Coordinates of C-alpha atoms in Angstrom, one line a residue:
X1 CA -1.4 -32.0 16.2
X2 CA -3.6 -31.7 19.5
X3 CA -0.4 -30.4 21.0
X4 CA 0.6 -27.7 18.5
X5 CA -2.8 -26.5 18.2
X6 CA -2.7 -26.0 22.5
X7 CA 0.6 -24.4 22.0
X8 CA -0.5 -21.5 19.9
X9 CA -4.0 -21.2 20.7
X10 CA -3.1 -18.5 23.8
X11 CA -0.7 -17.4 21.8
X12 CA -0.4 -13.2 20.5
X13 CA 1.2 -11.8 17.6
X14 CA 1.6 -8.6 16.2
X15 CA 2.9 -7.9 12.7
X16 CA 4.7 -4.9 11.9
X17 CA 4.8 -3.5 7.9
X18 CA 7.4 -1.7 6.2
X19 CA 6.9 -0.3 2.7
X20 CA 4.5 -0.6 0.0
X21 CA 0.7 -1.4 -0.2
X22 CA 1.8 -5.3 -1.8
X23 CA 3.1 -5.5 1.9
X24 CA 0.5 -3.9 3.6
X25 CA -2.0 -6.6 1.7
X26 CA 1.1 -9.5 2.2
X27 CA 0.6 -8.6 6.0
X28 CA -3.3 -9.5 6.3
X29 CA -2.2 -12.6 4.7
X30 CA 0.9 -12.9 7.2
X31 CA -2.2 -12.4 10.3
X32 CA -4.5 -14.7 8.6
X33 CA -2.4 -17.9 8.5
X34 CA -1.9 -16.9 12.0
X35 CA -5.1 -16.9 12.5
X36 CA -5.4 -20.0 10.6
X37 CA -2.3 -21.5 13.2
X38 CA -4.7 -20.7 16.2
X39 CA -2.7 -17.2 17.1
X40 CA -4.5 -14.2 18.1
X41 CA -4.0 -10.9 17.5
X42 CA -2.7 -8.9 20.4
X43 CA -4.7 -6.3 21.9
X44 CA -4.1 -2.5 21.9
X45 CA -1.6 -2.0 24.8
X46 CA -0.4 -5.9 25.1
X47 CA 3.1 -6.9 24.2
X48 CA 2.6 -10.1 21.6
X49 CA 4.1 -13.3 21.9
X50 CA 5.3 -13.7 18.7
X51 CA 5.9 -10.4 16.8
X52 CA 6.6 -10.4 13.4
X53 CA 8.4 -7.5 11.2
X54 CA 7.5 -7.3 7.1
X55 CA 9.9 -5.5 5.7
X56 CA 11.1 -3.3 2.7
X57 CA 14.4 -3.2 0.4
X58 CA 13.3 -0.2 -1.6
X59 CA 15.0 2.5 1.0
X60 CA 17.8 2.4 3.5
X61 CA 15.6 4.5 6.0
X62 CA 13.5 0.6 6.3
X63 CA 16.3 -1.1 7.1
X64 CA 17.6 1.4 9.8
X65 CA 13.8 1.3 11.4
X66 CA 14.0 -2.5 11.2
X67 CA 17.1 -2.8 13.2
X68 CA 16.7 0.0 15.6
X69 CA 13.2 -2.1 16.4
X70 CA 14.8 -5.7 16.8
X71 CA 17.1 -3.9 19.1
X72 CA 14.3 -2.5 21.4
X73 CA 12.9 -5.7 21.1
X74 CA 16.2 -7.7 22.7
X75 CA 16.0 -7.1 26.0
X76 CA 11.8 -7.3 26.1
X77 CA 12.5 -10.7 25.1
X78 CA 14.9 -11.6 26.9
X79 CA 12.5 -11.3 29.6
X80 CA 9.5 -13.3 28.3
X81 CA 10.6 -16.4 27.7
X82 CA 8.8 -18.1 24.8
X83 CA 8.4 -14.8 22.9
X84 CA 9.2 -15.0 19.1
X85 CA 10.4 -12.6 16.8
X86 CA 10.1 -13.4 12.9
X87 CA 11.4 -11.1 9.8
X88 CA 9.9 -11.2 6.6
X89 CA 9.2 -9.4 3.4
X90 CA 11.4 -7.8 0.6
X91 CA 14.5 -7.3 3.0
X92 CA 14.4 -10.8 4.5
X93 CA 14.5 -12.0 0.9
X94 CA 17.7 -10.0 -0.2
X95 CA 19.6 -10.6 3.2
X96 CA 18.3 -13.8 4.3
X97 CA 21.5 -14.8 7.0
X98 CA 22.5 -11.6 7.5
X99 CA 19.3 -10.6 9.6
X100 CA 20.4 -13.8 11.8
X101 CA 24.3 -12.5 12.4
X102 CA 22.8 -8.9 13.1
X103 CA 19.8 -9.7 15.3
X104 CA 21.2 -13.3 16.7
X105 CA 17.2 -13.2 19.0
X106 CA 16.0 -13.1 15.8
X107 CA 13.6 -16.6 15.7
X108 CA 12.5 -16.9 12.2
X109 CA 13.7 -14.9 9.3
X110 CA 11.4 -16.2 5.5
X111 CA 10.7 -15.0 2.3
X112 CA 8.0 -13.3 -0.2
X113 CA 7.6 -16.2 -1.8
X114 CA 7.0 -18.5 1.4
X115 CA 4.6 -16.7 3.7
X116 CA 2.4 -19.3 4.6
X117 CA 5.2 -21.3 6.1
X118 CA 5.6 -19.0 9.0
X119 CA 3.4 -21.2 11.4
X120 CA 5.7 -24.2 10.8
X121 CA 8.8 -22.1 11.3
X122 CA 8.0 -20.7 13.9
X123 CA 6.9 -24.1 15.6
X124 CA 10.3 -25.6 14.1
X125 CA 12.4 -22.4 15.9
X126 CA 10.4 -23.5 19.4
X127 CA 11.2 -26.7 19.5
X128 CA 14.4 -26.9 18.3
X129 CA 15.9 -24.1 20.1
X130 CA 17.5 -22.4 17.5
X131 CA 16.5 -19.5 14.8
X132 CA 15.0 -21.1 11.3
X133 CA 15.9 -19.4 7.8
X134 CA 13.7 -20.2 5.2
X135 CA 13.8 -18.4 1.7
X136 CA 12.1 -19.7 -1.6
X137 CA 13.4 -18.2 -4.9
X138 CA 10.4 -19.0 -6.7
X139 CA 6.7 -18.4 -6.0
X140 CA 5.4 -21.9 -5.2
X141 CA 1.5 -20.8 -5.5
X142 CA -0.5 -17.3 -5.9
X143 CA -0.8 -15.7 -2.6
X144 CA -4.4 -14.8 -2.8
X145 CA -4.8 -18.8 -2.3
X146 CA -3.7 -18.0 1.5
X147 CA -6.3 -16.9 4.9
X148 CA -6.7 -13.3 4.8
X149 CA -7.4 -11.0 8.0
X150 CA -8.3 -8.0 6.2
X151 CA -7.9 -4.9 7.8
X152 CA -10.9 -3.5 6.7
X153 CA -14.6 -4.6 6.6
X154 CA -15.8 -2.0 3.5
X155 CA -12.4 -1.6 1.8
X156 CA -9.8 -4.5 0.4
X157 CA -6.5 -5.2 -1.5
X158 CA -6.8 -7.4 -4.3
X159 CA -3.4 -8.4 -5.8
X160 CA -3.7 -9.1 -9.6
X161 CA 0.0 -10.2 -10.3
X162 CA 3.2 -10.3 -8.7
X163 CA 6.7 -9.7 -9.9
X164 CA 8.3 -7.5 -12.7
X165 CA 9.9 -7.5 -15.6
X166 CA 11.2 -4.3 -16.0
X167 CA 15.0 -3.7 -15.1
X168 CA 14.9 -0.6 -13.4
X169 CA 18.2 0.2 -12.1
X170 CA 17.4 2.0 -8.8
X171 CA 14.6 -0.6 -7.8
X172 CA 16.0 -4.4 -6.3
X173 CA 12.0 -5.3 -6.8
X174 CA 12.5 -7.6 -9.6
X175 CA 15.3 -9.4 -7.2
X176 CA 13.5 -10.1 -4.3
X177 CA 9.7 -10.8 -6.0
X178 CA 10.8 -12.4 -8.8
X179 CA 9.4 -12.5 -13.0
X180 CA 5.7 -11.5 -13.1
X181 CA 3.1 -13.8 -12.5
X182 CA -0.7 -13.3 -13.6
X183 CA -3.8 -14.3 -11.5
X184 CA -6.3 -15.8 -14.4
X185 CA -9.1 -13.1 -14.5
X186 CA -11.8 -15.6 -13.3
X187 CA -9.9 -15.9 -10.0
X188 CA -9.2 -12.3 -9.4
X189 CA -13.2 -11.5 -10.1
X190 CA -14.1 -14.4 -8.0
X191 CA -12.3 -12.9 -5.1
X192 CA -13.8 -9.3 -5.8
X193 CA -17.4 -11.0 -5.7
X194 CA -16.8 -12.5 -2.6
X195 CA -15.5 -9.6 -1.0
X196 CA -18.5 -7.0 -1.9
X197 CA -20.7 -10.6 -0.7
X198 CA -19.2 -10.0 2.8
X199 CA -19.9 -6.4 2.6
X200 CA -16.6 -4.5 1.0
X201 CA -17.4 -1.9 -1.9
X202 CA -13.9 -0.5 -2.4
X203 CA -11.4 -2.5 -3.9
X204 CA -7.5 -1.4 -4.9
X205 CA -6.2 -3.5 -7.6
X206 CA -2.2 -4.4 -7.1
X207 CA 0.7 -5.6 -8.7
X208 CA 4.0 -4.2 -9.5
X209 CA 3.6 -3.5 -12.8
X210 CA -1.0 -3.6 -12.5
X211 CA -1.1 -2.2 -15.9
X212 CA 0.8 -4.9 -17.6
X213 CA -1.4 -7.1 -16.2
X214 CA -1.5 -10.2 -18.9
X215 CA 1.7 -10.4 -20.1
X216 CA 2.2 -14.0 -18.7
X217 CA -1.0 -15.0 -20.6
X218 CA -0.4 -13.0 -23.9
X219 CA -3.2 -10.9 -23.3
X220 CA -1.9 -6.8 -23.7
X221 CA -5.6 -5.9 -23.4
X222 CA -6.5 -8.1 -20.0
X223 CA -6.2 -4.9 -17.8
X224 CA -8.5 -2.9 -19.0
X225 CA -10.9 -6.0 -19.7
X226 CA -10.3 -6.5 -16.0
X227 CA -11.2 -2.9 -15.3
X228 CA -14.5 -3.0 -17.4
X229 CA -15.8 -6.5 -15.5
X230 CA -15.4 -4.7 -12.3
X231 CA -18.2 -2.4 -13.7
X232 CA -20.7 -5.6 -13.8
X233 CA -19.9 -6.3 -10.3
X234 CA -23.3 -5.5 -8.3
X235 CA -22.5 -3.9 -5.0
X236 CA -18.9 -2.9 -5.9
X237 CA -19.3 1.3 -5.7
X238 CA -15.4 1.9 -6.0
X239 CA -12.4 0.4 -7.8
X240 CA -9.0 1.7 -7.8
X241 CA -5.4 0.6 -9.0
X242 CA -1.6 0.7 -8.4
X243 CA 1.3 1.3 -9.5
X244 CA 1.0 1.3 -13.4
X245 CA 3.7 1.9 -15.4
X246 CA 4.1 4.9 -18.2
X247 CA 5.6 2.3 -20.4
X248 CA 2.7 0.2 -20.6
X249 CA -0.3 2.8 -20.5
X250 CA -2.2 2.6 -23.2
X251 CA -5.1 4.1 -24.6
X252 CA -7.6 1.4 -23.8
X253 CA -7.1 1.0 -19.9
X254 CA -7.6 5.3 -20.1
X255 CA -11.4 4.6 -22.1
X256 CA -12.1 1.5 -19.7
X257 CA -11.2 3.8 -16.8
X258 CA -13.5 7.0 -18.4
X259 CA -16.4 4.8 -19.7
X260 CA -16.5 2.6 -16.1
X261 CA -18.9 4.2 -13.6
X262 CA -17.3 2.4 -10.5
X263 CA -13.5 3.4 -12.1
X264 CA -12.6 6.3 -9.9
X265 CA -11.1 9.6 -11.4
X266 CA -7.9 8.9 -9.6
X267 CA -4.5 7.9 -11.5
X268 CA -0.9 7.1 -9.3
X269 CA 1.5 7.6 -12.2
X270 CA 4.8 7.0 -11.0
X271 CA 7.0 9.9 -12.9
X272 CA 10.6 9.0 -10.9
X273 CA 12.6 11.8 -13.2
X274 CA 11.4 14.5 -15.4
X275 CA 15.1 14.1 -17.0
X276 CA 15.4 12.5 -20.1
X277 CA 18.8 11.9 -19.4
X278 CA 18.1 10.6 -16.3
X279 CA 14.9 8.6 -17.3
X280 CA 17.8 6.8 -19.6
X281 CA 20.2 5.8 -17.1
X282 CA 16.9 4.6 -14.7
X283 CA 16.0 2.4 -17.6
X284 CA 12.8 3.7 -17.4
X285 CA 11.2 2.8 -21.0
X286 CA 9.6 6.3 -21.5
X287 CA 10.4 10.0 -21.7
X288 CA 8.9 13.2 -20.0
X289 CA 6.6 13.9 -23.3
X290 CA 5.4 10.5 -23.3
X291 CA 4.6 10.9 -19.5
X292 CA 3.0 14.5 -20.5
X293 CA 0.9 13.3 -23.2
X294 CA -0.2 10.2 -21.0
X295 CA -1.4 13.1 -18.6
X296 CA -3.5 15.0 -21.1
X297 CA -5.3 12.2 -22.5
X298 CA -6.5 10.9 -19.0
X299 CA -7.5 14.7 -18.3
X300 CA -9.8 14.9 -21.6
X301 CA -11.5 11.8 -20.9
X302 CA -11.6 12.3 -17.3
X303 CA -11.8 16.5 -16.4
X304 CA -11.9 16.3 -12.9
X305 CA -9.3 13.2 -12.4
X306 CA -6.7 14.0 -9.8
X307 CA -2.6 12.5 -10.4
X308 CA -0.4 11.6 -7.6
X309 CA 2.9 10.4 -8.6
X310 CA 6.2 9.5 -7.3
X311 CA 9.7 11.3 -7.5
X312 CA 13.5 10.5 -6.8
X313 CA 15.6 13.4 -6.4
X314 CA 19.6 12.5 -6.7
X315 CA 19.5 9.9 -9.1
X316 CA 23.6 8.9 -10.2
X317 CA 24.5 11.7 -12.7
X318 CA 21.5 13.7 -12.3
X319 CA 23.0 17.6 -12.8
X320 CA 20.9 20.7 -11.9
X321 CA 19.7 20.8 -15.6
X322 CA 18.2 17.3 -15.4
X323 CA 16.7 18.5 -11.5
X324 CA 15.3 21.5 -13.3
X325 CA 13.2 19.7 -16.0
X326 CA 12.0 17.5 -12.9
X327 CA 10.7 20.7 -11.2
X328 CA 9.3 21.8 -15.2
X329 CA 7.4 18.4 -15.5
X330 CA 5.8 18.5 -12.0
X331 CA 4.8 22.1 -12.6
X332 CA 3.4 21.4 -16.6
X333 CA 1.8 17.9 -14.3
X334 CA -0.3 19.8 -12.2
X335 CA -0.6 16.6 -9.8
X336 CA -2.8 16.7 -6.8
X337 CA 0.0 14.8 -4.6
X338 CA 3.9 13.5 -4.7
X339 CA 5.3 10.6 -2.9
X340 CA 9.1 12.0 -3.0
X341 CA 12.3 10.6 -2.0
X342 CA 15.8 11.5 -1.9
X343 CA 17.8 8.5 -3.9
X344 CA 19.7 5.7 -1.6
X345 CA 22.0 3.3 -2.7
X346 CA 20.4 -0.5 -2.2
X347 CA 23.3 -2.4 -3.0
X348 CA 22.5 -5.2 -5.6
X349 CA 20.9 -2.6 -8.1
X350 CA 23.2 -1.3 -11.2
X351 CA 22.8 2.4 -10.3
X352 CA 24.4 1.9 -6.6
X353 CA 28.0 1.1 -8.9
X354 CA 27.2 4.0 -10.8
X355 CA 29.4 7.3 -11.4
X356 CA 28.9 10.7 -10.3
X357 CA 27.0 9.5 -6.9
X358 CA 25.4 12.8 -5.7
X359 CA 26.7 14.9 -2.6
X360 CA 24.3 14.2 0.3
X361 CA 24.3 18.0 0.9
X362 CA 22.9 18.7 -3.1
X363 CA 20.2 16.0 -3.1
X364 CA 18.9 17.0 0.4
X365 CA 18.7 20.9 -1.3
X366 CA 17.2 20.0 -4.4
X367 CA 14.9 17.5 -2.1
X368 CA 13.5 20.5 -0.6
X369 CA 13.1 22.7 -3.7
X370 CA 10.9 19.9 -5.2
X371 CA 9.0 19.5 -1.5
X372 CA 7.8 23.4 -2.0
X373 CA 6.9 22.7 -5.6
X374 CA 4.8 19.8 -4.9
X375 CA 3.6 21.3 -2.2
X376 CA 1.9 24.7 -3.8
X377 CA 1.2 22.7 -7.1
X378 CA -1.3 20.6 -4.8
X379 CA -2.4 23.8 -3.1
X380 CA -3.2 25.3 -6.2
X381 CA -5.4 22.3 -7.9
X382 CA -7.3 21.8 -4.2
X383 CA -8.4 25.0 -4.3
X384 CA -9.8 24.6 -7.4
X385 CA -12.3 22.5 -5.1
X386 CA -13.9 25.0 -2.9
X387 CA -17.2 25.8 -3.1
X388 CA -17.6 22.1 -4.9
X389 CA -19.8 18.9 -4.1
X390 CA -17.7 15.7 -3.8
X391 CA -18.9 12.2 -2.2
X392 CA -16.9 11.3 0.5
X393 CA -16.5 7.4 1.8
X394 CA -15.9 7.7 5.2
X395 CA -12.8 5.4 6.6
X396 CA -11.2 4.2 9.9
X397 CA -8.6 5.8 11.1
X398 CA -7.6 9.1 8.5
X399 CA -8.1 12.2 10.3
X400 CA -6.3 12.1 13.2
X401 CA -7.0 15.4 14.5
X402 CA -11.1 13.8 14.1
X403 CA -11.7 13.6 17.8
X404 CA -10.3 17.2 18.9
X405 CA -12.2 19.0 15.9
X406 CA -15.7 16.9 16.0
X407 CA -15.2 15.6 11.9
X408 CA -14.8 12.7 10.7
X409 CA -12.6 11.7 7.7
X410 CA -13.2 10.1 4.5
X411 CA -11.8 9.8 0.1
X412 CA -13.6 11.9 -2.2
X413 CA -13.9 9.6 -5.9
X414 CA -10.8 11.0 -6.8
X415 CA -8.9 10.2 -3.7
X416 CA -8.7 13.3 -2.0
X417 CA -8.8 13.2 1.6
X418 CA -11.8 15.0 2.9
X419 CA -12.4 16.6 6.8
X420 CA -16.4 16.6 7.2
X421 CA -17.9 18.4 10.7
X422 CA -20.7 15.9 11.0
X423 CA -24.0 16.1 14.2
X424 CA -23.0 16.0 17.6
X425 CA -25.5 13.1 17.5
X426 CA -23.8 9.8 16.9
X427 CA -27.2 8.5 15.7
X428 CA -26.8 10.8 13.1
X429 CA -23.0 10.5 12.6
X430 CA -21.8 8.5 9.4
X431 CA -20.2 5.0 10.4
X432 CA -16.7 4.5 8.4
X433 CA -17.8 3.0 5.4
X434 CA -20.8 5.2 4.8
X435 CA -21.0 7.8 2.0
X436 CA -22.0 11.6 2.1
X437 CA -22.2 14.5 -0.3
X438 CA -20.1 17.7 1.3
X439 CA -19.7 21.0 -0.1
X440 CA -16.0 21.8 -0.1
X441 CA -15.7 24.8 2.4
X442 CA -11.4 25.2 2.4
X443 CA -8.2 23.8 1.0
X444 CA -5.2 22.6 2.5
X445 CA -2.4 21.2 0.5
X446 CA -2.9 17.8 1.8
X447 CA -6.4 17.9 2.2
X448 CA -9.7 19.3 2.2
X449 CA -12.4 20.6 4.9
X450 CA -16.3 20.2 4.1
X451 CA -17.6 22.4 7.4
X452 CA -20.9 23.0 6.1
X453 CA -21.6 19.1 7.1
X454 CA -23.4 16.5 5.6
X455 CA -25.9 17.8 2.9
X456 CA -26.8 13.8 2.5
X457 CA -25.7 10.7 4.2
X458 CA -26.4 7.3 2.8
X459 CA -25.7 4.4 4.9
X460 CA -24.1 1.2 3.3
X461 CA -23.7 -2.1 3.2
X462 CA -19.6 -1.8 3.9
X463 CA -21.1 0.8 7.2
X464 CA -23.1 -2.1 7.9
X465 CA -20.3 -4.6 7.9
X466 CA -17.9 -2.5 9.7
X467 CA -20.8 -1.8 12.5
X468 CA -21.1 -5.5 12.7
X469 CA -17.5 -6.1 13.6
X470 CA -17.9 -3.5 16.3
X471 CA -20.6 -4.9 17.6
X472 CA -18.9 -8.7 17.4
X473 CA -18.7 -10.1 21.1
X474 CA -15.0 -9.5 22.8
X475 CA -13.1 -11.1 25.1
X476 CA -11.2 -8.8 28.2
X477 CA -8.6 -7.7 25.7
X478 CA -11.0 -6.0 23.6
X479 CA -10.5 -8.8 20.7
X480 CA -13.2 -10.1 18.8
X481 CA -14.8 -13.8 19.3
X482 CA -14.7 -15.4 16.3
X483 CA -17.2 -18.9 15.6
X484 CA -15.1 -21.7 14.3
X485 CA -18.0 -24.2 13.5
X486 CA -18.1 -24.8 17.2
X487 CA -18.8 -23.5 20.4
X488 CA -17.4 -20.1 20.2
X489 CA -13.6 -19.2 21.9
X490 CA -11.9 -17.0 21.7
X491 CA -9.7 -16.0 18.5

């Protein structure tokens, strides 16, 4: 044991995410039972020892990325000996041995369902000289159970279930994550409390399927339960959700949502088709009038909530009739944003044997069609926000431009990202994590400027927590020294 832990304790990884935000949250678990193993993360500018790739079936753009990376990655490895590569995630599940006969450097290649055996693998590939496949079909226990490095000290994942039970043809999801699994309520509030305890007051609840949360217990009401106990949570200021399903939005998790301070305004409603027709041959277990009505009775409990969605354009079969009541739907939705992709086959999935697969050429011109559309719709419904006073959360890393235009970047309650000119002072300046009232002084259709500057600023116990980790003591790599119960090294 003495030996392993030497082995890895000088030891740097790097982990790389593909896809959703169940991956971005599987990754801080991937970093903490590194952690956990005696790793360290590597700094800015360093290459890692051991990097490892979590990846994403959903589109054939991630597989492409992931490949074109490994291959960058051969000949860097080739010249440090010792260094590791490791692929994980949604497309390690489905291909398992093929990662292996395309990327032969390739050390480790695991699972969803077996992330916290990465240390051991990787240990296993080292000393036995040869590249260690490890996939589990089933989830053996909850993930949550496993270290976490969180990414963020005022802002965390929580993941509520995992799996589906829908049969969506497009989506291999149900595949590669398996039958939906539940968290017992107790555990997930549990985590919450202990997360606000260590300073974090902005959770997102996750799970394929979040709104169908308590299935697996015979519960239909648990979500919005869960939703309303968040409320009694002291110190928790924000609490937000995704992806829900259409199907499985009912009436109850839209009251729990209107009549729970801490529940923002914001709603990710994942349309996919405004077709009927197409809706059908998705297997998606609702229709564009369903979806509608959904959005009308959030909007009259909730006036001011903003709807993102997502949108495939291409679908098998889909004709320019069925694209047309797409483009009706999104106009008559009014949302605020669209996450929109062009349909890919993913072999394994019933739609990629399906008829009338459409031309590259028409999806890419319908593609763009919807782009425009989405894109003035959310014009139009932020400039409804001029001249209006939101709260802003400020947040690492969201305004990229922040530097060159002296603002700093933050979510309004309903999501919306926010630009805020703030003092030349940085004693003045809100830390990420700190909360402001702006008035809204212009509209983009992505986001929103408040140039006027702070009209209030209150500092928080999540500014505090991230101000602590700046001010933590660093080794010459810039990473943090972290106390282990014993003198402190670093970690």
């Amino acid at each position: 044991m003495a030996s392993a832990v030497t082995q890895t304790a000088s030891r740097t990884y790097q982990v790389v995410t593909y896809g959703c935000q169940m991956n971005v949250h599987d990754s801080e678990r991937i970093a903490g039972v590194l952690e956990d193993a005696g790793y360290l993360p590597a700094a800015q500018d360093e290459q890692a020892d051991v990097v490892v790739f979590n990846t994403c079936a959903v589109r054939e753009n991630a597989d492409n990325r992931l490949y074109g990376n490994l291959g960058h990655l051969a000949p860097v490895k080739a010249s440090r000996p010792g260094m590791q590569i490791a692929v994980g995630g949604c497309m390690a599940q489905k291909d398992r041995t093929i990662v292996v006969q395309r990327a032969p450097w390739v050390d480790v290649v695991f699972g969803t369902h077996n992330l916290g055996s990465l240390p051991v693998l990787l240990e296993r590939s080292r000393v036995l000289e040869q590249s260690q496949v490890e996939i589990v079909e089933a989830l053996e226990r909850f993930p949550s159970t496993l270290p976490t490095r969180r990414d963020s000290a005022y802002a965390a994942w929580v993941s509520i279930s995992v799996g589906c039970n829908n049969t969506c043809t497009f989506c291999i999801v149900p595949a590669l994550r398996g039958k939906e699994t539940d968290r017992r309520p107790g555990d997930i509030l549990a985590e919450i409390r202990a997360l606000v305890a260590e300073g974090v007051q902005e959770i997102t609840l996750l799970g394929q399927n979040v709104n169908s949360y308590g299935v697996e217990f015979g519960d239909r009401g648990a979500f919005a339960k869960l939703l309303r106990a968040c409320g009694d949570v002291e110190g928790l200021e924000r609490v937000r959700f995704t992806s829900p399903h259409p199907a499985a939005f009912t009436d109850d998790v839209i009251a729990a949502m209107a009549e729970t301070p801490n529940v923002m305004p914001s709603l990710h409603m994942p349309l996919q088709s405004g077709s009927d027709a197409v809706l059908k041959a998705m297997r998606r277990s609702y229709r564009s009038q369903k979806f509608l009505g959904i959005l009308d009775r959030v909007r009259s409990a909730m006036p001011h909530a903003a709807i993102t969605t997502d949108i495939i354009v291409g679908f098998p079969g889909e004709t320019e009739d069925d694209f047309q009541a797409t483009l009706d739907v999104v106009a008559a939705s009014r949302f605020s944003a669209a996450f929109t992709f062009q349909y890919s086959i993913r072999p394994g999935t019933p739609a990629a044997t399906m008829p009338d697969q459409v031309p590259h050429e028409v999806v890419q011109e319908r593609y763009e069609r919807l782009v425009d559309l989405v894109g003035e719709v959310a014009w139009q419904e932020n400039r409804h926000q001029v001249g209006q006073r939101v709260e802003v959360m400020f947040a690492d890393g969201e305004g990229r431009k922040d530097a060159a235009t002296a603002r700093m970047s933050g979510r309004a309650r309903d999501n919306r990202l926010v630009h805020v000119a703030v003092p030349d002072e940085p004693a003045a300046r809100p830390r990420p994590g700190d909360f402001a009232e702006v008035e809204v002084s212009y509209a983009a259709p992505h986001h929103l400027n408040a140039d006027g500057g702070l009209l209030s600023l209150r500092r928080s116990r999540g500014g505090d927590a991230w101000q602590a980790r700046q001010e933590k003591p660093s080794d010459a790599a810039g990473r943090p020294l972290v106390g282990l119960g014993m003198p402190t090294r670093s970690a």
